[in-house]
């Protein structure tokens, strides 16, 4: 694999996020990838159908990203439209198809809902794996991969809790069994990368660079494979009853993590109590626009959030009727037709229509 070829992975992955049918703003895509958590970016992520990529590249540098976009424009794989938006060209579409015939494409990303828990879950999972592996061989002379005292203390308590019902041998066996069952459910490349990363008795987890050399893959591709596999792990752990020990680790990893910040949660609590938006804003000393952004965030993050309950029935039916006639109708077009509704209502109904129509 040439150096030039190996440097292209993220370029083609980012290219795949654009569309021939819909112009997208590259800078908005960047904010989605790096997890800029504002109501407008969350809505764009929903609109672009890129919620799953949200916050999956939080360390991506803007300059590096824009250089890749510029390269794609020069290669005629992206084409500029108006207002700093771009389309995917037929050449770009074919390039994406061809490239990912021989490279990994992530299909399990869930960055919006699980992105913030991924790092802490993986950190805890690898630590417990190491300790139980060493414990099963009665080896106490090893250097733990986890240096933080808080994590070490939690693990000691977790082990003590389980020792009430299980011997250390049986606990290690059950944990190893969950690993084997889980790895068997993953895509082979993901199972391979995860296995190579694990540290245990007489086994040292390999670095991403070492795995890159071993598998002859670019560093970024290895990292994407690992990230995608971990999202797949979380999905399996949450949706089945096969992995009770792993589920305990997942619950611990999200213990201090909320989908929403405290301000949004405070707004939700008051709205759930039946307060009107203006009442919430006044009682909290916030601008109406700030509270309305909280509602948009809640609607995007929680697909079961009752949007219809927030809007007067007549307004709901009128604006949804306009969307039926013209799915892309803009806010100002609605105003020109004599309908006076706040912008946040328009935005919420856009989200509702997408829910209803899929």
Short mmCIF file of C-alpha atoms in Angstrom, two decimals:
data_model
loop_
_atom_site.label_atom_id
_atom_site.label_comp_id
_atom_site.label_asym_id
_atom_site.label_seq_id
_atom_site.Cartn_x
_atom_site.Cartn_y
_atom_site.Cartn_z
CA UNK A 1 0.00 0.00 0.00
CA UNK A 2 1.53 3.31 -1.06
CA UNK A 3 1.71 6.27 1.29
CA UNK A 4 -0.56 8.26 -1.05
CA UNK A 5 -3.22 5.57 -1.05
CA UNK A 6 -3.05 5.14 2.71
CA UNK A 7 -3.64 8.87 3.23
CA UNK A 8 -6.98 8.83 1.43
CA UNK A 9 -9.21 6.91 3.84
CA UNK A 10 -10.77 9.87 5.70
CA UNK A 11 -11.00 11.84 2.47
CA UNK A 12 -13.23 9.17 0.94
CA UNK A 13 -15.16 8.64 4.16
CA UNK A 14 -15.98 12.35 4.33
CA UNK A 15 -16.82 12.33 0.61
CA UNK A 16 -19.40 9.62 1.30
CA UNK A 17 -21.27 12.00 3.62
CA UNK A 18 -22.27 14.25 0.74
CA UNK A 19 -25.11 13.70 -1.69
CA UNK A 20 -25.92 14.14 -5.36
CA UNK A 21 -29.53 15.06 -4.56
CA UNK A 22 -29.03 17.50 -1.71
CA UNK A 23 -26.43 20.25 -1.39
CA UNK A 24 -24.70 20.24 1.99
CA UNK A 25 -22.54 22.79 3.70
CA UNK A 26 -19.04 21.35 4.37
CA UNK A 27 -18.58 23.45 7.51
CA UNK A 28 -21.87 22.13 8.92
CA UNK A 29 -20.71 18.58 8.23
CA UNK A 30 -17.49 19.40 10.11
CA UNK A 31 -19.48 20.62 13.12
CA UNK A 32 -21.52 17.40 13.04
CA UNK A 33 -18.39 15.24 12.93
CA UNK A 34 -16.79 17.12 15.84
CA UNK A 35 -20.00 17.24 17.89
CA UNK A 36 -20.86 20.93 18.08
CA UNK A 37 -23.92 20.71 20.28
CA UNK A 38 -26.23 23.53 19.25
CA UNK A 39 -29.87 23.30 18.21
CA UNK A 40 -29.03 24.44 14.68
CA UNK A 41 -26.25 21.85 14.18
CA UNK A 42 -28.37 19.08 15.73
CA UNK A 43 -31.12 19.97 13.29
CA UNK A 44 -28.71 19.97 10.36
CA UNK A 45 -27.45 16.54 11.48
CA UNK A 46 -31.07 15.36 11.44
CA UNK A 47 -31.75 17.01 8.09
CA UNK A 48 -28.57 15.65 6.46
CA UNK A 49 -29.26 12.20 7.95
CA UNK A 50 -25.86 12.27 9.66
CA UNK A 51 -26.92 11.98 13.31
CA UNK A 52 -25.05 8.70 13.62
CA UNK A 53 -21.78 10.47 12.67
CA UNK A 54 -22.29 13.19 15.29
CA UNK A 55 -19.25 13.57 17.60
CA UNK A 56 -17.45 10.58 16.07
CA UNK A 57 -14.43 12.68 15.05
CA UNK A 58 -14.22 15.10 17.96
CA UNK A 59 -10.46 15.62 17.52
CA UNK A 60 -10.66 16.41 13.80
CA UNK A 61 -8.84 19.66 12.97
CA UNK A 62 -10.80 22.13 10.85
CA UNK A 63 -7.78 22.96 8.68
CA UNK A 64 -7.15 19.28 7.89
CA UNK A 65 -10.81 18.71 7.10
CA UNK A 66 -11.09 21.75 4.83
CA UNK A 67 -7.93 20.68 3.00
CA UNK A 68 -9.62 17.35 2.25
CA UNK A 69 -12.74 19.14 1.00
CA UNK A 70 -10.59 21.38 -1.20
CA UNK A 71 -8.84 18.32 -2.61
CA UNK A 72 -12.21 16.71 -3.41
CA UNK A 73 -13.36 19.88 -5.18
CA UNK A 74 -10.18 20.01 -7.26
CA UNK A 75 -10.66 16.36 -8.25
CA UNK A 76 -14.21 17.16 -9.38
CA UNK A 77 -15.60 14.70 -6.83
CA UNK A 78 -17.48 17.53 -5.15
CA UNK A 79 -19.07 20.47 -6.94
CA UNK A 80 -19.79 23.88 -5.46
CA UNK A 81 -23.37 25.10 -5.37
CA UNK A 82 -24.64 28.41 -3.99
CA UNK A 83 -24.23 29.67 -0.41
CA UNK A 84 -21.12 27.63 0.39
CA UNK A 85 -22.91 24.33 -0.21
CA UNK A 86 -21.59 21.43 -2.30
CA UNK A 87 -22.97 18.46 -4.19
CA UNK A 88 -21.46 15.03 -4.72
CA UNK A 89 -20.63 14.67 -8.42
CA UNK A 90 -21.20 11.48 -10.48
CA UNK A 91 -17.42 11.03 -10.44
CA UNK A 92 -17.39 11.42 -6.66
CA UNK A 93 -20.20 8.92 -6.25
CA UNK A 94 -18.35 6.36 -8.35
CA UNK A 95 -15.13 7.03 -6.43
CA UNK A 96 -16.86 6.32 -3.12
CA UNK A 97 -18.34 3.08 -4.45
CA UNK A 98 -15.01 1.90 -5.83
CA UNK A 99 -12.96 2.87 -2.77
CA UNK A 100 -15.20 1.13 -0.26
CA UNK A 101 -15.25 -2.06 -2.24
CA UNK A 102 -11.83 -2.69 -0.71
CA UNK A 103 -11.99 -0.58 2.46
CA UNK A 104 -14.08 -0.70 5.62
CA UNK A 105 -17.22 1.44 5.81
CA UNK A 106 -18.80 2.04 9.23
CA UNK A 107 -22.39 0.88 9.51
CA UNK A 108 -22.90 0.91 13.29
CA UNK A 109 -21.96 4.48 14.25
CA UNK A 110 -24.37 5.96 16.81
CA UNK A 111 -22.51 9.07 17.82
CA UNK A 112 -25.44 11.26 18.79
CA UNK A 113 -26.78 8.86 21.42
CA UNK A 114 -23.70 6.88 22.44
CA UNK A 115 -20.72 8.98 21.36
CA UNK A 116 -19.99 10.40 24.79
CA UNK A 117 -20.15 7.01 26.52
CA UNK A 118 -17.91 5.16 24.08
CA UNK A 119 -14.52 6.19 25.48
CA UNK A 120 -15.41 5.57 29.14
CA UNK A 121 -17.01 2.20 28.30
CA UNK A 122 -13.97 1.00 26.33
CA UNK A 123 -11.63 2.20 29.06
CA UNK A 124 -13.53 0.29 31.74
CA UNK A 125 -14.00 -2.80 29.58
CA UNK A 126 -10.30 -3.14 28.81
CA UNK A 127 -9.33 -2.61 32.45
CA UNK A 128 -11.74 -5.26 33.77
CA UNK A 129 -10.61 -7.64 31.03
CA UNK A 130 -6.99 -7.28 32.10
CA UNK A 131 -7.67 -7.70 35.82
CA UNK A 132 -9.90 -10.77 35.41
CA UNK A 133 -7.44 -12.35 33.00
CA UNK A 134 -4.55 -11.90 35.44
CA UNK A 135 -6.74 -12.99 38.35
CA UNK A 136 -7.73 -16.21 36.58
CA UNK A 137 -4.02 -17.10 36.43
CA UNK A 138 -3.47 -15.99 40.04
CA UNK A 139 -0.95 -13.42 38.90
CA UNK A 140 -0.66 -10.30 41.06
CA UNK A 141 2.65 -9.06 39.64
CA UNK A 142 1.46 -6.94 36.73
CA UNK A 143 1.15 -3.29 35.83
CA UNK A 144 -2.53 -2.24 35.57
CA UNK A 145 -3.40 -0.33 32.41
CA UNK A 146 -5.70 1.93 34.44
CA UNK A 147 -3.85 4.47 36.58
CA UNK A 148 -6.78 6.48 37.91
CA UNK A 149 -7.53 5.69 41.54
CA UNK A 150 -11.29 6.25 41.10
CA UNK A 151 -11.45 3.53 38.45
CA UNK A 152 -9.34 1.14 40.51
CA UNK A 153 -11.52 1.70 43.57
CA UNK A 154 -14.70 1.06 41.59
CA UNK A 155 -13.30 -2.18 40.22
CA UNK A 156 -12.35 -3.40 43.70
CA UNK A 157 -15.92 -2.79 44.88
CA UNK A 158 -17.34 -4.47 41.76
CA UNK A 159 -15.16 -7.54 42.32
CA UNK A 160 -16.14 -7.71 46.01
CA UNK A 161 -19.83 -7.51 45.08
CA UNK A 162 -19.55 -10.42 42.67
CA UNK A 163 -17.38 -12.52 44.98
CA UNK A 164 -20.41 -12.84 47.28
CA UNK A 165 -22.05 -15.10 44.71
CA UNK A 166 -19.26 -16.22 42.39
CA UNK A 167 -15.78 -17.57 42.87
CA UNK A 168 -13.09 -15.59 41.09
CA UNK A 169 -12.64 -18.54 38.71
CA UNK A 170 -16.32 -18.60 37.77
CA UNK A 171 -16.49 -14.80 37.43
CA UNK A 172 -13.50 -14.86 35.07
CA UNK A 173 -15.02 -17.71 33.08
CA UNK A 174 -18.35 -15.93 32.68
CA UNK A 175 -16.65 -12.71 31.66
CA UNK A 176 -14.52 -14.57 29.11
CA UNK A 177 -17.65 -16.35 27.84
CA UNK A 178 -19.40 -13.01 27.32
CA UNK A 179 -16.37 -11.81 25.37
CA UNK A 180 -16.42 -14.87 23.12
CA UNK A 181 -20.16 -14.58 22.49
CA UNK A 182 -19.95 -10.85 21.80
CA UNK A 183 -16.96 -11.10 19.45
CA UNK A 184 -18.81 -13.80 17.51
CA UNK A 185 -21.61 -11.29 16.79
CA UNK A 186 -19.30 -8.59 15.46
CA UNK A 187 -18.08 -8.12 11.93
CA UNK A 188 -14.79 -10.04 11.56
CA UNK A 189 -12.63 -6.94 11.12
CA UNK A 190 -14.07 -5.35 14.26
CA UNK A 191 -13.62 -8.52 16.29
CA UNK A 192 -10.02 -8.75 15.10
CA UNK A 193 -9.12 -5.17 16.02
CA UNK A 194 -10.78 -5.40 19.44
CA UNK A 195 -9.01 -8.69 20.19
CA UNK A 196 -5.64 -7.22 19.24
CA UNK A 197 -6.26 -4.24 21.54
CA UNK A 198 -6.93 -6.28 24.69
CA UNK A 199 -4.37 -6.73 27.46
CA UNK A 200 -4.37 -9.78 29.75
CA UNK A 201 -2.19 -12.51 31.17
CA UNK A 202 1.04 -12.61 29.11
CA UNK A 203 -0.78 -10.62 26.42
CA UNK A 204 -0.22 -6.93 25.72
CA UNK A 205 -2.70 -4.90 23.72
CA UNK A 206 -1.28 -3.58 20.50
CA UNK A 207 -1.25 0.10 19.57
CA UNK A 208 -3.26 1.37 16.64
CA UNK A 209 0.02 1.86 14.78
CA UNK A 210 1.02 -1.76 15.38
CA UNK A 211 -2.39 -3.01 14.22
CA UNK A 212 -2.13 -0.75 11.17
CA UNK A 213 1.16 -2.37 10.20
CA UNK A 214 -0.05 -5.88 11.01
CA UNK A 215 -3.27 -5.60 8.97
CA UNK A 216 -1.76 -3.30 6.31
CA UNK A 217 -4.42 -0.69 6.88
CA UNK A 218 -4.23 3.05 7.37
CA UNK A 219 -4.28 4.28 10.96
CA UNK A 220 -7.57 6.11 10.45
CA UNK A 221 -9.21 3.02 8.99
CA UNK A 222 -8.16 0.93 12.00
CA UNK A 223 -9.59 3.57 14.34
CA UNK A 224 -12.88 3.66 12.42
CA UNK A 225 -13.11 -0.14 12.54
CA UNK A 226 -12.56 -0.07 16.32
CA UNK A 227 -15.08 2.72 16.88
CA UNK A 228 -17.70 1.04 14.72
CA UNK A 229 -17.18 -2.29 16.49
CA UNK A 230 -17.59 -0.66 19.91
CA UNK A 231 -20.87 0.95 18.85
CA UNK A 232 -21.97 -2.49 17.69
CA UNK A 233 -20.92 -3.94 21.07
CA UNK A 234 -23.02 -1.39 22.97
CA UNK A 235 -26.05 -2.10 20.78
CA UNK A 236 -25.78 -5.85 21.40
CA UNK A 237 -25.19 -5.40 25.13
CA UNK A 238 -28.20 -3.09 25.52
CA UNK A 239 -30.65 -4.93 23.29
CA UNK A 240 -30.09 -8.50 24.47
CA UNK A 241 -29.90 -10.24 27.83
CA UNK A 242 -26.79 -12.19 26.85
CA UNK A 243 -24.20 -9.94 28.48
CA UNK A 244 -25.14 -9.10 32.10
CA UNK A 245 -21.56 -8.43 33.23
CA UNK A 246 -20.81 -6.20 30.25
CA UNK A 247 -24.10 -4.39 30.81
CA UNK A 248 -23.00 -3.54 34.35
CA UNK A 249 -19.84 -1.97 32.92
CA UNK A 250 -21.87 -0.03 30.36
CA UNK A 251 -24.17 1.31 33.09
CA UNK A 252 -21.16 2.41 35.12
CA UNK A 253 -19.65 4.13 32.07
CA UNK A 254 -22.77 6.30 31.58
CA UNK A 255 -23.32 6.96 35.29
CA UNK A 256 -22.27 10.60 35.08
CA UNK A 257 -23.27 11.15 31.45
CA UNK A 258 -26.58 12.61 30.34
CA UNK A 259 -27.85 13.08 26.81
CA UNK A 260 -28.76 16.63 27.81
CA UNK A 261 -27.09 19.39 29.79
CA UNK A 262 -28.61 20.59 33.05
CA UNK A 263 -30.27 23.62 31.49
CA UNK A 264 -32.08 21.53 28.87
CA UNK A 265 -33.16 19.04 31.53
CA UNK A 266 -34.55 21.90 33.66
CA UNK A 267 -36.59 23.10 30.69
CA UNK A 268 -37.84 19.57 30.05
CA UNK A 269 -38.96 19.18 33.67
CA UNK A 270 -41.02 22.37 33.57
CA UNK A 271 -42.51 21.54 30.16
CA UNK A 272 -43.41 18.07 31.42
CA UNK A 273 -45.26 19.77 34.29
CA UNK A 274 -47.45 21.54 31.73
CA UNK A 275 -45.81 24.96 31.76
CA UNK A 276 -46.06 27.10 28.63
CA UNK A 277 -42.81 28.02 26.88
CA UNK A 278 -43.10 31.67 27.94
CA UNK A 279 -43.63 30.62 31.56
CA UNK A 280 -40.52 28.45 31.44
CA UNK A 281 -38.45 31.28 30.01
CA UNK A 282 -39.70 33.77 32.59
CA UNK A 283 -39.31 31.47 35.58
CA UNK A 284 -35.78 30.50 34.55
CA UNK A 285 -34.71 33.99 33.54
CA UNK A 286 -33.82 32.85 30.01
CA UNK A 287 -34.50 34.21 26.57
CA UNK A 288 -37.42 32.61 24.74
CA UNK A 289 -35.03 31.66 21.94
CA UNK A 290 -32.82 29.73 24.39
CA UNK A 291 -35.72 27.72 25.79
CA UNK A 292 -37.08 27.03 22.30
CA UNK A 293 -33.65 25.66 21.33
CA UNK A 294 -33.93 23.29 24.28
CA UNK A 295 -37.19 21.97 22.82
CA UNK A 296 -35.61 21.42 19.41
CA UNK A 297 -32.72 19.56 21.04
CA UNK A 298 -35.15 17.37 23.01
CA UNK A 299 -37.14 16.57 19.88
CA UNK A 300 -34.05 15.59 17.88
CA UNK A 301 -32.41 13.54 20.62
CA UNK A 302 -35.56 11.75 21.79
CA UNK A 303 -37.62 10.33 18.95
CA UNK A 304 -40.48 9.65 21.37
CA UNK A 305 -40.64 13.24 22.59
CA UNK A 306 -44.30 14.37 22.23
CA UNK A 307 -43.96 17.22 19.75
CA UNK A 308 -47.66 17.22 18.92
CA UNK A 309 -48.57 17.90 22.55
CA UNK A 310 -46.58 21.16 22.45
CA UNK A 311 -48.49 22.68 19.54
CA UNK A 312 -52.09 23.83 19.25
CA UNK A 313 -54.12 21.33 17.22
CA UNK A 314 -55.22 23.88 14.64
CA UNK A 315 -51.67 25.16 14.08
CA UNK A 316 -50.41 21.59 13.88
CA UNK A 317 -52.92 20.62 11.19
CA UNK A 318 -52.44 23.84 9.19
CA UNK A 319 -48.65 23.73 8.98
CA UNK A 320 -48.48 19.97 8.47
CA UNK A 321 -50.97 20.48 5.64
CA UNK A 322 -48.62 22.99 4.03
CA UNK A 323 -45.76 20.49 4.35
CA UNK A 324 -47.90 17.88 2.58
CA UNK A 325 -48.38 20.26 -0.36
CA UNK A 326 -44.73 21.36 -0.39
CA UNK A 327 -42.27 19.29 1.71
CA UNK A 328 -39.49 21.88 1.29
CA UNK A 329 -41.59 24.95 2.12
CA UNK A 330 -39.57 27.57 3.97
CA UNK A 331 -40.48 29.52 7.07
CA UNK A 332 -40.83 32.80 5.21
CA UNK A 333 -43.02 31.17 2.57
CA UNK A 334 -45.37 30.09 5.36
CA UNK A 335 -45.44 33.66 6.69
CA UNK A 336 -46.19 34.98 3.18
CA UNK A 337 -49.25 32.76 3.10
CA UNK A 338 -50.59 34.49 6.19
CA UNK A 339 -49.62 32.00 8.89
CA UNK A 340 -47.96 33.57 11.93
CA UNK A 341 -46.11 30.90 13.88
CA UNK A 342 -42.87 31.14 15.88
CA UNK A 343 -39.83 29.75 14.12
CA UNK A 344 -39.33 27.02 16.72
CA UNK A 345 -42.83 25.67 15.92
CA UNK A 346 -41.87 25.48 12.25
CA UNK A 347 -38.67 23.64 13.16
CA UNK A 348 -40.46 21.21 15.48
CA UNK A 349 -42.98 20.42 12.76
CA UNK A 350 -40.18 19.80 10.28
CA UNK A 351 -38.81 17.23 12.73
CA UNK A 352 -42.29 15.76 13.28
CA UNK A 353 -42.91 15.42 9.55
CA UNK A 354 -39.59 13.60 9.12
CA UNK A 355 -40.60 11.24 11.91
CA UNK A 356 -44.01 10.53 10.40
CA UNK A 357 -42.71 10.03 6.86
CA UNK A 358 -39.46 8.30 7.76
#
